[in-house]
Backbone as numpy.savetxt, mean C-alpha at the origin, in Angstrom:
# Nx Ny Nz CAx CAy CAz Cx Cy Cz
19.33 -15.38 -7.69 20.28 -14.25 -7.86 21.69 -14.82 -8.02
22.35 -14.54 -9.13 23.70 -15.06 -9.31 24.60 -14.64 -8.17
25.48 -15.55 -7.74 26.30 -15.28 -6.56 27.20 -14.07 -6.76
27.64 -13.78 -8.01 28.53 -12.64 -8.20 27.78 -11.33 -7.94
26.48 -11.29 -8.22 25.71 -10.07 -7.93 25.53 -9.90 -6.42
25.30 -11.02 -5.74 25.20 -10.95 -4.29 26.51 -10.42 -3.70
27.63 -10.95 -4.19 28.93 -10.50 -3.71 29.18 -9.05 -4.06
28.72 -8.67 -5.27 28.91 -7.29 -5.71 28.15 -6.32 -4.81
26.92 -6.68 -4.47 26.11 -5.82 -3.60 26.73 -5.73 -2.21
27.20 -6.85 -1.70 27.86 -6.83 -0.40 29.15 -6.01 -0.45
29.91 -6.20 -1.53 31.17 -5.47 -1.68 30.94 -3.97 -1.79
29.73 -3.60 -2.28 29.40 -2.18 -2.40 29.09 -1.56 -1.04
28.95 -2.43 -0.02 28.73 -1.93 1.33 27.32 -2.08 1.84
26.45 -2.78 1.10 25.07 -2.98 1.56 25.05 -3.84 2.81
24.37 -3.36 3.85 24.39 -4.03 5.16 23.12 -4.81 5.47
22.09 -4.62 4.65 20.80 -5.25 4.94 20.72 -6.69 4.49
19.53 -7.26 4.66 19.26 -8.65 4.29 19.03 -8.75 2.78
19.58 -9.79 2.17 19.37 -10.07 0.75 18.84 -11.50 0.63
17.68 -11.65 0.01 17.09 -12.96 -0.21 16.93 -13.18 -1.71
17.18 -14.42 -2.13 17.07 -14.76 -3.55 15.84 -15.64 -3.78
15.11 -15.33 -4.85 13.92 -16.12 -5.24 12.98 -16.31 -4.04
12.73 -15.24 -3.32 11.88 -15.27 -2.13 10.41 -15.14 -2.54
9.54 -16.10 -2.17 8.12 -15.99 -2.51 7.51 -14.73 -1.90
6.84 -13.93 -2.72 6.26 -12.68 -2.23 4.86 -12.87 -1.66
4.34 -14.08 -1.73 3.02 -14.33 -1.14 3.02 -14.04 0.36
4.16 -14.21 1.01 4.24 -13.95 2.45 4.29 -12.46 2.77
4.44 -11.62 1.73 4.63 -10.19 1.96 3.49 -9.34 1.39
2.42 -9.99 0.90 1.28 -9.25 0.38 0.03 -9.62 1.18
-0.89 -8.68 1.28 -2.11 -8.93 2.08 -3.06 -9.87 1.37
-2.88 -10.10 0.07 -3.68 -11.10 -0.65 -3.11 -12.50 -0.46
-1.89 -12.59 0.06 -1.18 -13.86 0.24 -1.03 -14.60 -1.08
-0.70 -13.81 -2.11 -0.53 -14.33 -3.46 0.75 -13.73 -4.03
1.48 -14.51 -4.81 2.64 -13.94 -5.50 3.79 -14.90 -5.61
4.41 -14.90 -6.78 5.60 -15.71 -7.01 6.84 -15.06 -6.43
8.01 -15.61 -6.75 9.25 -15.15 -6.10 9.81 -13.85 -6.67
10.49 -13.12 -5.80 11.28 -11.96 -6.23 12.68 -12.46 -6.55
13.20 -12.03 -7.67 14.58 -12.40 -8.01 15.51 -11.97 -6.88
15.31 -10.75 -6.39 16.06 -10.23 -5.26 15.08 -9.51 -4.34
15.08 -9.86 -3.07 14.34 -9.12 -2.06 15.36 -8.55 -1.08
15.51 -7.23 -1.09 16.53 -6.58 -0.29 15.88 -5.69 0.75
16.34 -5.80 1.99 15.79 -5.02 3.09 16.89 -4.16 3.70
16.97 -2.88 3.33 18.01 -2.01 3.89 17.77 -1.76 5.38
18.84 -1.42 6.09 18.72 -1.21 7.53 18.48 0.25 7.89
18.79 1.18 6.98 18.56 2.60 7.25 18.56 3.36 5.93
18.45 4.69 6.01 18.38 5.51 4.79 19.65 5.42 3.96
20.80 5.40 4.61 22.05 5.31 3.87 22.13 4.00 3.10
21.70 2.94 3.75 21.69 1.62 3.10 20.74 1.61 1.91
19.59 2.28 2.06 18.63 2.39 0.96 19.22 3.16 -0.21
19.87 4.29 0.07 20.49 5.09 -1.00 21.55 4.29 -1.74
22.35 3.54 -0.99 23.38 2.71 -1.61 22.74 1.66 -2.50
21.66 1.03 -2.02 20.99 0.00 -2.78 20.41 0.56 -4.08
19.80 1.74 -3.99 19.22 2.35 -5.18 20.30 2.68 -6.21
21.40 3.25 -5.76 22.51 3.59 -6.67 23.10 2.33 -7.29
23.23 1.27 -6.48 23.77 0.01 -7.00 22.86 -0.57 -8.08
21.55 -0.60 -7.81 20.61 -1.16 -8.78 20.67 -0.40 -10.10
20.76 0.94 -10.01 20.82 1.73 -11.23 22.14 1.52 -11.96
23.21 1.32 -11.21 24.53 1.15 -11.85 24.63 -0.16 -12.61
23.91 -1.19 -12.17 23.96 -2.48 -12.85 22.76 -2.68 -13.77
21.90 -1.67 -13.86 20.76 -1.75 -14.75 19.65 -2.66 -14.28
19.55 -2.87 -12.95 18.51 -3.75 -12.43 17.23 -2.94 -12.17
16.09 -3.45 -12.62 14.83 -2.81 -12.32 14.53 -2.96 -10.84
14.00 -1.91 -10.22 13.68 -2.00 -8.80 12.25 -1.54 -8.54
11.66 -2.09 -7.49 10.32 -1.74 -7.04 10.36 -1.65 -5.53
9.44 -0.87 -4.96 9.38 -0.71 -3.52 8.16 -1.44 -2.97
8.37 -2.22 -1.92 7.31 -2.97 -1.26 7.07 -2.41 0.13
5.82 -2.03 0.39 5.45 -1.58 1.73 4.86 -2.75 2.51
3.56 -2.65 2.80 2.89 -3.74 3.50 2.25 -4.74 2.54
2.33 -4.46 1.24 1.81 -5.41 0.26 0.31 -5.35 0.06
-0.35 -4.27 0.51 -1.78 -4.11 0.23 -1.96 -3.40 -1.11
-3.15 -3.52 -1.69 -3.44 -2.95 -3.01 -2.42 -3.41 -4.05
-1.99 -4.65 -3.93 -0.95 -5.18 -4.81 -1.24 -6.63 -5.17
-1.13 -6.94 -6.46 -1.19 -8.31 -6.94 0.14 -8.65 -7.59
0.84 -9.63 -7.05 2.09 -10.12 -7.65 1.75 -11.35 -8.48
2.15 -11.35 -9.72 1.84 -12.48 -10.60 2.50 -13.76 -10.10
1.89 -14.88 -10.47 2.36 -16.18 -10.01 3.79 -16.46 -10.44
4.19 -15.93 -11.59 5.55 -16.18 -12.09 6.60 -15.35 -11.37
6.17 -14.39 -10.55 7.11 -13.63 -9.75 7.63 -12.38 -10.43
8.66 -11.78 -9.85 9.17 -10.48 -10.26 10.67 -10.57 -10.47
11.12 -10.13 -11.63 12.56 -10.06 -11.88 13.08 -8.70 -11.43
14.36 -8.64 -11.13 14.94 -7.41 -10.63 14.94 -7.38 -9.11
14.96 -6.17 -8.56 15.11 -5.98 -7.12 13.82 -5.45 -6.50
13.33 -6.13 -5.49 12.21 -5.64 -4.68 12.81 -5.12 -3.37
12.52 -3.86 -3.07 13.08 -3.21 -1.88 12.02 -3.14 -0.81
12.30 -3.76 0.32 11.35 -3.75 1.44 11.79 -2.70 2.45
10.88 -1.76 2.75 11.28 -0.58 3.51 11.02 -0.63 5.01
10.22 -1.54 5.49 9.67 -1.39 6.83 10.75 -1.26 7.91
11.83 -2.02 7.78 12.87 -1.95 8.81 13.61 -0.62 8.77
13.90 -0.13 7.57 14.73 1.07 7.44 13.99 2.36 7.74
12.70 2.39 7.44 11.95 3.64 7.51 10.70 3.51 8.36
10.82 2.87 9.49 9.65 2.64 10.33 9.48 3.61 11.48
10.29 4.67 11.51 10.26 5.58 12.66 8.99 6.42 12.67
8.53 6.75 13.88 7.38 7.64 14.08 7.74 8.55 15.25
7.61 9.86 15.05 7.86 10.77 16.16 6.92 11.97 16.07
6.56 12.49 17.23 5.63 13.61 17.30 6.37 14.87 17.74
6.01 15.99 17.15 6.53 17.30 17.54 5.34 18.26 17.56
4.85 18.56 18.75 3.67 19.39 18.86 2.47 18.71 18.23
1.81 19.40 17.30 0.64 18.82 16.63 1.01 18.14 15.31
2.29 17.94 15.07 2.74 17.28 13.85 3.33 15.91 14.18
3.15 14.98 13.26 3.77 13.66 13.38 4.62 13.43 12.14
5.88 13.07 12.37 6.80 12.70 11.29 6.85 11.17 11.25
6.48 10.59 10.12 6.42 9.14 10.00 7.21 8.67 8.80
8.04 7.65 9.01 8.79 7.05 7.91 7.86 6.30 6.99
8.30 6.13 5.74 7.47 5.47 4.74 7.14 4.03 5.12
8.00 3.39 5.89 7.76 2.00 6.27 6.91 1.83 7.52
6.53 2.93 8.16 5.70 2.84 9.37 4.29 2.39 9.01
3.73 1.53 9.85 2.36 1.07 9.63 1.38 2.21 9.90
0.48 2.45 8.97 -0.46 3.56 9.11 -1.31 3.45 10.37
-1.84 2.27 10.74 -2.61 2.18 11.99 -1.79 2.55 13.23
-0.48 2.24 13.21 0.37 2.60 14.35 0.49 4.11 14.47
0.56 4.81 13.35 0.62 6.27 13.37 -0.70 6.83 13.89
-1.82 6.25 13.44 -3.13 6.71 13.90 -3.29 6.48 15.39
-2.80 5.36 15.89 -2.90 5.06 17.32 -2.06 6.04 18.15
-0.86 6.36 17.67 -0.03 7.33 18.38 -0.72 8.69 18.41
-1.26 9.11 17.27 -1.95 10.39 17.22 -3.09 10.44 18.22
-3.87 9.35 18.30 -4.99 9.32 19.24 -4.52 9.41 20.67
-3.44 8.71 21.00 -2.94 8.72 22.37 -2.44 10.10 22.78
-2.04 10.92 21.78 -1.54 12.26 22.05 -2.63 13.32 21.93
-3.85 12.89 21.61 -4.92 13.85 21.43 -4.78 14.67 20.17
-4.31 14.03 19.09 -4.16 14.70 17.80 -5.17 14.12 16.82
-6.04 14.96 16.31 -7.15 14.51 15.46 -6.82 14.70 13.99
-7.50 13.91 13.15 -7.38 14.03 11.71 -6.98 12.75 11.01
-6.56 11.75 11.79 -6.10 10.49 11.20 -6.92 9.29 11.68
-8.04 9.54 12.35 -8.82 8.44 12.92 -9.31 7.47 11.84
-9.61 7.98 10.66 -10.10 7.14 9.57 -9.14 6.03 9.19
-7.85 6.20 9.53 -6.82 5.25 9.12 -6.80 3.99 9.98
-7.63 3.94 11.02 -7.67 2.75 11.87 -8.03 1.53 11.03
-7.14 0.57 11.01 -7.41 -0.67 10.30 -7.01 -0.68 8.84
-6.56 0.45 8.28 -6.09 0.42 6.89 -4.75 -0.33 6.86
-4.66 -1.46 6.16 -3.47 -2.32 6.26 -2.35 -1.89 5.34
-1.85 -0.68 5.53 -0.80 -0.20 4.65 0.26 0.56 5.42
1.29 0.97 4.71 2.34 1.79 5.29 2.11 3.25 4.93
2.81 4.12 5.62 2.68 5.55 5.35 3.10 5.87 3.91
4.19 5.26 3.45 4.66 5.52 2.10 3.63 5.16 1.05
3.09 3.96 1.15 2.08 3.53 0.19 0.82 4.38 0.27
0.42 4.72 1.51 -0.78 5.53 1.69 -0.62 6.90 1.06
0.56 7.51 1.22 0.80 8.84 0.65 0.83 8.77 -0.87
1.50 7.79 -1.43 1.63 7.69 -2.88 0.27 7.55 -3.56
-0.64 6.76 -2.96 -1.96 6.56 -3.58 -3.05 7.43 -2.97
-2.69 8.29 -2.01 -3.67 9.11 -1.29 -4.78 8.23 -0.72
-4.38 7.29 0.12 -5.32 6.35 0.71 -6.34 7.07 1.59
-7.50 6.47 1.69 -8.53 7.07 2.52 -9.71 6.14 2.72
-10.71 6.67 3.37 -11.95 5.92 3.60 -13.10 6.91 3.63
-14.11 6.64 2.80 -15.23 7.55 2.64 -14.71 8.94 2.25
-15.07 9.97 2.99 -14.67 11.33 2.58 -13.29 11.72 3.08
-12.63 10.85 3.83 -11.33 11.18 4.43 -10.19 10.64 3.57
-9.11 11.43 3.43 -7.92 11.02 2.69 -6.68 11.51 3.43
-5.60 10.72 3.32 -4.39 11.12 4.03 -3.82 12.42 3.47
-4.08 12.71 2.19 -3.59 13.95 1.61 -4.09 15.19 2.31
-5.22 15.06 3.00 -5.77 16.21 3.71 -4.92 16.63 4.90
-4.09 15.72 5.41 -3.29 16.05 6.59 -1.79 16.06 6.30
-1.39 15.75 5.07 0.03 15.78 4.72 0.49 17.24 4.59
1.59 17.54 5.25 2.19 18.87 5.14 3.34 18.86 4.13
4.18 17.82 4.21 5.28 17.68 3.26 5.70 16.22 3.18
6.37 15.91 2.08 6.79 14.53 1.81 8.28 14.54 1.49
9.02 13.63 2.11 10.45 13.46 1.83 10.63 12.34 0.80
11.50 12.57 -0.17 11.76 11.56 -1.18 13.25 11.36 -1.39
13.59 10.19 -1.89 14.95 9.87 -2.31 14.94 9.81 -3.83
15.71 10.69 -4.44 15.72 10.80 -5.90 16.79 9.87 -6.50
16.63 9.54 -7.79 17.68 8.77 -8.46 19.03 9.46 -8.31
20.03 8.70 -7.96 21.34 9.27 -7.70 21.62 9.45 -6.22
20.57 9.32 -5.39 20.78 9.33 -3.94 20.48 10.62 -3.23
20.06 11.67 -3.92 19.75 12.95 -3.26 18.38 12.90 -2.60
18.28 13.48 -1.40 17.01 13.59 -0.71 16.40 14.96 -0.96
15.07 14.99 -1.09 14.38 16.25 -1.29 13.09 16.26 -0.49
12.58 17.46 -0.23 11.33 17.63 0.50 10.33 18.37 -0.38
9.15 17.77 -0.53 8.11 18.35 -1.37 6.97 18.87 -0.51
6.52 20.10 -0.72 5.34 20.58 -0.01 4.09 19.86 -0.51
3.04 19.93 0.27 1.80 19.25 -0.08 1.34 19.61 -1.48
1.40 20.88 -1.84 0.89 21.33 -3.13 1.60 20.68 -4.30
2.86 20.30 -4.12 3.63 19.70 -5.21 3.26 18.24 -5.45
2.48 17.66 -4.54 2.13 16.23 -4.63 0.85 15.99 -5.42
0.08 17.05 -5.68 -1.15 16.96 -6.49 -2.06 15.84 -6.01
-2.46 15.91 -4.74 -3.34 14.88 -4.19 -4.71 14.92 -4.86
-5.15 13.74 -5.33 -6.49 13.58 -5.90 -7.08 12.28 -5.40
-8.21 11.87 -5.98 -8.84 10.63 -5.54 -7.95 9.44 -5.89
-7.37 8.84 -4.88 -6.46 7.68 -5.00 -5.36 7.93 -6.03
-4.85 9.15 -6.03 -3.81 9.50 -7.00 -2.99 10.67 -6.49
-1.71 10.68 -6.87 -0.80 11.79 -6.60 0.21 11.88 -7.74
0.96 12.97 -7.76 2.03 13.10 -8.74 3.28 12.32 -8.33
3.22 11.66 -7.16 4.37 10.89 -6.68 4.53 9.57 -7.43
3.46 9.10 -8.04 3.55 7.87 -8.82 4.38 8.10 -10.08
5.25 7.16 -10.36 5.98 7.20 -11.62 7.08 8.24 -11.70
7.48 8.83 -10.56 8.54 9.85 -10.58 9.93 9.23 -10.62
10.03 7.93 -10.34 11.33 7.30 -10.28 12.05 7.54 -8.97
11.32 8.10 -7.98 11.90 8.35 -6.66 11.24 7.44 -5.64
11.78 7.44 -4.43 11.23 6.65 -3.33 10.76 7.59 -2.23
9.54 7.41 -1.77 9.05 8.20 -0.64 9.73 7.70 0.62
10.36 8.61 1.34 11.06 8.28 2.58 10.18 8.47 3.81
9.26 9.42 3.74 8.41 9.69 4.89 7.56 10.91 4.63
6.74 11.26 5.63 5.85 12.41 5.50 5.65 13.07 6.85
5.40 14.37 6.80 5.00 15.12 7.99 3.50 15.35 7.91
2.80 14.94 8.96 1.35 15.06 9.01 0.98 16.16 9.99
0.20 17.12 9.52 -0.23 18.24 10.36 -1.63 17.94 10.89
-1.71 17.67 12.19 -2.96 17.29 12.82 -3.45 18.43 13.72
-4.59 18.25 14.35 -5.13 19.30 15.21 -5.36 18.76 16.61
-5.02 19.53 17.64 -5.21 19.08 19.02 -6.69 18.87 19.34
-6.96 17.84 20.11 -8.33 17.53 20.53 -8.24 16.73 21.82
-9.37 16.48 22.43 -9.41 15.69 23.65 -9.02 14.25 23.33
-8.00 13.70 24.00 -7.55 12.34 23.69 -8.66 11.30 23.79
-9.54 11.43 24.77 -10.63 10.47 24.91 -11.55 10.50 23.70
-11.84 11.69 23.20 -12.70 11.82 22.02 -12.02 11.25 20.77
-10.73 11.52 20.62 -10.01 11.00 19.45 -9.96 9.48 19.49
-9.66 8.93 20.65 -9.61 7.47 20.78 -10.97 6.85 20.50
-12.04 7.50 20.92 -13.38 6.98 20.68 -13.69 6.95 19.19
-13.31 8.01 18.46 -13.54 8.04 17.02 -12.69 6.99 16.31
-11.45 6.83 16.77 -10.57 5.81 16.20 -11.18 4.42 16.36
-11.68 4.13 17.56 -12.30 2.83 17.83 -13.56 2.64 16.99
-14.32 3.72 16.79 -15.55 3.63 16.00 -15.24 3.31 14.54
-14.21 3.95 13.98 -13.80 3.65 12.61 -13.33 2.20 12.48
-12.54 1.75 13.45 -12.05 0.37 13.40 -13.20 -0.62 13.48
-14.17 -0.34 14.34 -15.33 -1.23 14.49 -16.16 -1.25 13.21
-16.35 -0.08 12.60 -17.13 0.00 11.37 -16.46 -0.79 10.25
-15.14 -0.73 10.22 -14.41 -1.47 9.20 -14.57 -2.99 9.39
-14.50 -3.42 10.65 -14.67 -4.86 10.92 -16.07 -5.34 10.55
-17.06 -4.51 10.76 -18.45 -4.88 10.46 -18.70 -4.92 8.96
-18.12 -3.98 8.23 -18.47 -3.82 6.81 -17.50 -4.49 5.85
-16.31 -4.87 6.32 -15.31 -5.43 5.43 -14.84 -6.81 5.92
-14.38 -7.67 5.00 -13.92 -9.02 5.37 -12.50 -9.01 5.91
-12.32 -8.41 7.08 -10.98 -8.24 7.64 -10.36 -9.55 8.13
-11.16 -10.62 8.18 -10.66 -11.90 8.67 -10.06 -12.78 7.57
-10.11 -12.31 6.33 -9.59 -13.10 5.21 -8.62 -12.25 4.38
-7.64 -12.90 3.74 -6.68 -12.15 2.93 -7.36 -11.47 1.73
-7.07 -10.20 1.55 -7.56 -9.45 0.40 -6.57 -8.33 0.12
-6.77 -7.63 -0.99 -5.89 -6.51 -1.31 -6.44 -5.20 -0.78
-7.65 -5.24 -0.21 -8.40 -4.03 0.09 -9.42 -3.85 -1.02
-9.86 -2.62 -1.26 -10.83 -2.37 -2.32 -10.24 -2.74 -3.68
-11.04 -3.43 -4.48 -10.57 -3.89 -5.79 -10.72 -2.81 -6.85
-11.85 -2.07 -6.79 -12.13 -1.07 -7.82 -12.27 0.32 -7.21
-11.91 1.32 -8.00 -12.12 2.71 -7.61 -13.61 3.04 -7.66
-13.98 4.07 -6.95 -15.37 4.53 -6.93 -15.71 5.17 -8.28
-16.70 4.63 -9.00 -17.10 5.26 -10.26 -17.89 6.54 -10.00
-17.94 7.40 -10.98 -18.63 8.66 -10.84 -20.11 8.44 -10.47
-20.51 9.02 -9.33 -21.91 8.98 -8.93 -22.41 7.67 -8.38
-21.52 6.74 -8.09 -21.97 5.44 -7.57 -20.84 4.82 -6.75
-21.06 3.56 -6.33 -20.05 2.81 -5.59 -19.81 1.50 -6.32
-18.54 1.11 -6.43 -18.21 -0.13 -7.12 -18.87 -1.33 -6.45
-18.82 -1.37 -5.11 -19.41 -2.49 -4.40 -20.90 -2.61 -4.66
-21.59 -1.48 -4.73 -23.03 -1.52 -4.98 -23.33 -2.08 -6.36
-22.54 -1.68 -7.36 -22.76 -2.18 -8.71 -22.49 -3.68 -8.80
-21.41 -4.12 -8.16 -21.07 -5.54 -8.19 -22.18 -6.35 -7.50
-22.67 -5.83 -6.38 -23.75 -6.53 -5.67 -25.03 -6.53 -6.50
-25.38 -5.40 -7.11 -26.59 -5.34 -7.95 -26.51 -6.30 -9.13
-25.29 -6.56 -9.58 -25.10 -7.50 -10.69 -25.22 -8.95 -10.24
-25.44 -9.14 -8.93 -25.61 -10.50 -8.40 -24.32 -11.29 -8.29
-23.20 -10.58 -8.08 -21.90 -11.24 -8.12 -21.31 -11.55 -6.74
-21.97 -11.18 -5.67 -21.47 -11.59 -4.36 -21.39 -13.11 -4.29
-20.27 -13.62 -3.80 -20.09 -15.06 -3.72 -19.56 -15.70 -4.98
-19.44 -14.93 -6.08 -18.87 -15.48 -7.32 -17.44 -15.93 -7.05
-17.09 -17.09 -7.55 -15.79 -17.68 -7.19 -15.06 -18.20 -8.42
-13.76 -17.98 -8.44 -12.86 -18.59 -9.41 -11.71 -19.19 -8.61
-11.56 -20.51 -8.68 -10.55 -21.16 -7.85 -10.81 -20.86 -6.38
-9.80 -20.38 -5.68 -9.96 -20.04 -4.26 -10.14 -18.54 -4.04
-10.48 -17.81 -5.09 -10.78 -16.39 -4.96 -12.28 -16.18 -5.06
-12.81 -15.34 -4.17 -14.26 -15.17 -4.09 -14.63 -13.71 -3.84
-15.68 -13.24 -4.50 -16.23 -11.93 -4.19 -16.86 -12.02 -2.79
-16.41 -11.19 -1.89 -16.83 -11.28 -0.49 -18.34 -11.12 -0.34
-18.91 -11.96 0.51 -20.34 -11.85 0.82 -20.61 -10.69 1.76
-19.55 -10.15 2.37 -19.71 -9.02 3.30 -19.62 -7.69 2.57
-18.73 -7.58 1.60 -18.55 -6.33 0.84 -18.15 -6.71 -0.57
-18.96 -6.34 -1.55 -18.77 -6.81 -2.92 -17.58 -6.17 -3.63
-16.95 -5.15 -3.03 -15.75 -4.57 -3.64 -14.48 -5.18 -3.07
-14.62 -6.33 -2.41 -13.47 -7.06 -1.90 -13.47 -8.45 -2.51
-12.29 -8.90 -2.91 -12.09 -10.28 -3.36 -11.18 -10.95 -2.35
-11.65 -12.03 -1.75 -10.90 -12.68 -0.67 -10.27 -13.98 -1.16
-9.14 -14.29 -0.56 -8.41 -15.52 -0.86 -8.79 -16.56 0.18
-9.43 -17.63 -0.26 -9.91 -18.66 0.66 -8.85 -19.69 1.00
-7.65 -19.53 0.43 -6.60 -20.46 0.83 -5.47 -20.60 -0.16
-5.78 -21.08 -1.37 -4.74 -21.37 -2.35 -4.93 -20.58 -3.64
-5.40 -19.35 -3.51 -5.66 -18.52 -4.67 -4.39 -18.16 -5.43
-4.55 -17.91 -6.71 -3.43 -17.53 -7.58 -3.74 -16.19 -8.25
-2.71 -15.58 -8.82 -2.93 -14.32 -9.53 -3.80 -14.56 -10.76
-3.65 -15.72 -11.38 -4.49 -16.04 -12.53 -5.96 -16.09 -12.14
-6.25 -16.65 -10.96 -7.62 -16.68 -10.46 -8.15 -15.26 -10.24
-7.32 -14.41 -9.63 -7.72 -13.02 -9.36 -8.10 -12.33 -10.66
-7.23 -12.41 -11.65 -7.45 -11.69 -12.90 -8.66 -12.24 -13.64
-8.86 -13.55 -13.60 -10.03 -14.13 -14.25 -11.32 -13.64 -13.57
-11.32 -13.59 -12.24 -12.49 -13.13 -11.51 -12.75 -11.65 -11.74
-11.69 -10.86 -11.70 -11.82 -9.41 -11.93 -12.38 -9.14 -13.33
-11.89 -9.86 -14.32 -12.38 -9.65 -15.68 -13.85 -10.03 -15.81
-14.29 -11.07 -15.11 -15.70 -11.44 -15.15 -16.56 -10.36 -14.52
-16.08 -9.80 -13.41 -16.83 -8.72 -12.75 -16.91 -7.50 -13.65
-15.78 -7.11 -14.21 -15.75 -5.94 -15.09 -16.71 -6.11 -16.27
-16.69 -7.29 -16.87 -17.54 -7.55 -18.03 -19.01 -7.51 -17.68
-19.36 -8.09 -16.54 -20.77 -8.14 -16.16 -21.30 -6.76 -15.77
-20.50 -5.99 -15.03 -20.93 -4.64 -14.65 -21.06 -3.76 -15.88
-20.15 -3.89 -16.84 -20.25 -3.12 -18.07 -21.50 -3.53 -18.86
-21.76 -4.81 -18.93 -22.93 -5.29 -19.68 -24.24 -4.83 -19.04
-24.29 -4.91 -17.71 -25.54 -4.60 -17.01 -25.79 -3.10 -16.87
-24.72 -2.33 -16.59 -24.92 -0.93 -16.22 -24.17 0.07 -17.11
-23.36 -0.43 -18.04 -22.62 0.47 -18.91 -21.49 1.21 -18.21
-21.03 0.67 -17.08 -19.97 1.31 -16.29 -18.69 0.50 -16.43
-17.61 1.19 -16.79 -16.30 0.55 -16.85 -15.60 0.74 -15.51
-15.49 -0.32 -14.74 -14.81 -0.25 -13.45 -13.31 -0.10 -13.66
-12.68 0.67 -12.78 -11.24 0.90 -12.83 -10.59 0.22 -11.63
-9.56 -0.56 -11.88 -8.91 -1.31 -10.80 -8.13 -0.38 -9.88
-8.23 -0.65 -8.59 -7.49 0.14 -7.61 -6.13 -0.47 -7.30
-5.98 -1.77 -7.51 -4.74 -2.44 -7.13 -3.71 -2.38 -8.25
-2.46 -2.49 -7.85 -1.33 -2.51 -8.79 -0.95 -3.94 -9.09
-0.46 -4.18 -10.29 -0.04 -5.53 -10.70 1.45 -5.52 -10.99
2.18 -6.43 -10.37 3.60 -6.63 -10.64 3.77 -7.89 -11.48
């Protein structure tokens, strides 16, 4: 990052941390990714609004980074500004049967708080390695459960710095999709409407979901989460396994032997390895079953 831009951002009043050419591999769950030209971490909402206005005023492209799951950063890195939200928007607070969570809050932490308060509806989120903001934008879920089912409203920061609140209906929640993608705004947080239940029962369900995830998924190795969306009438993992691709490896990336819809990084994996492996899987599943798999992860 040229020093005059760093000085310009500071002179504009930005109070957060600014890092130049920071490797993003440390910030993604796949542990893969080249450097960000600028990695900026605002300290609060005002700092975030200032950063967004500054980036737009100088014509810098910006992207928002949550926990780095469902994301592949290319080996050559990212130009422009990567905005890391966790410090600025990590608040979680409960009001009756509702929980207000900032976009940077870890989803498992919100689920744990809900369980401790005897609030049901978020148990499925145990172990999902994402933030509230990312989960809301992609309507994250597990099996038949989705976060969109409990979202009451979503707060966003619009271009120019104005904050707005969207009701659930305006977000168009679908399978791993919402209308929040591509709006040019930043999700600031969400209000989750849960239902009162016995705390012991909620905690037991939360623990059961977490245990099931550990048994069925390779949680001990870096991955992005599920690689492919569920195809109509089937499961991506089942198709990949039927194609005999469990254990298939390119470089240090491998189709998990525990769950075939996960690709794990065995140590020194690269984005090129990921894409080569994904393309081989897509080609083989299409050849064998006539199914075109759709990627669930985003590529920067």
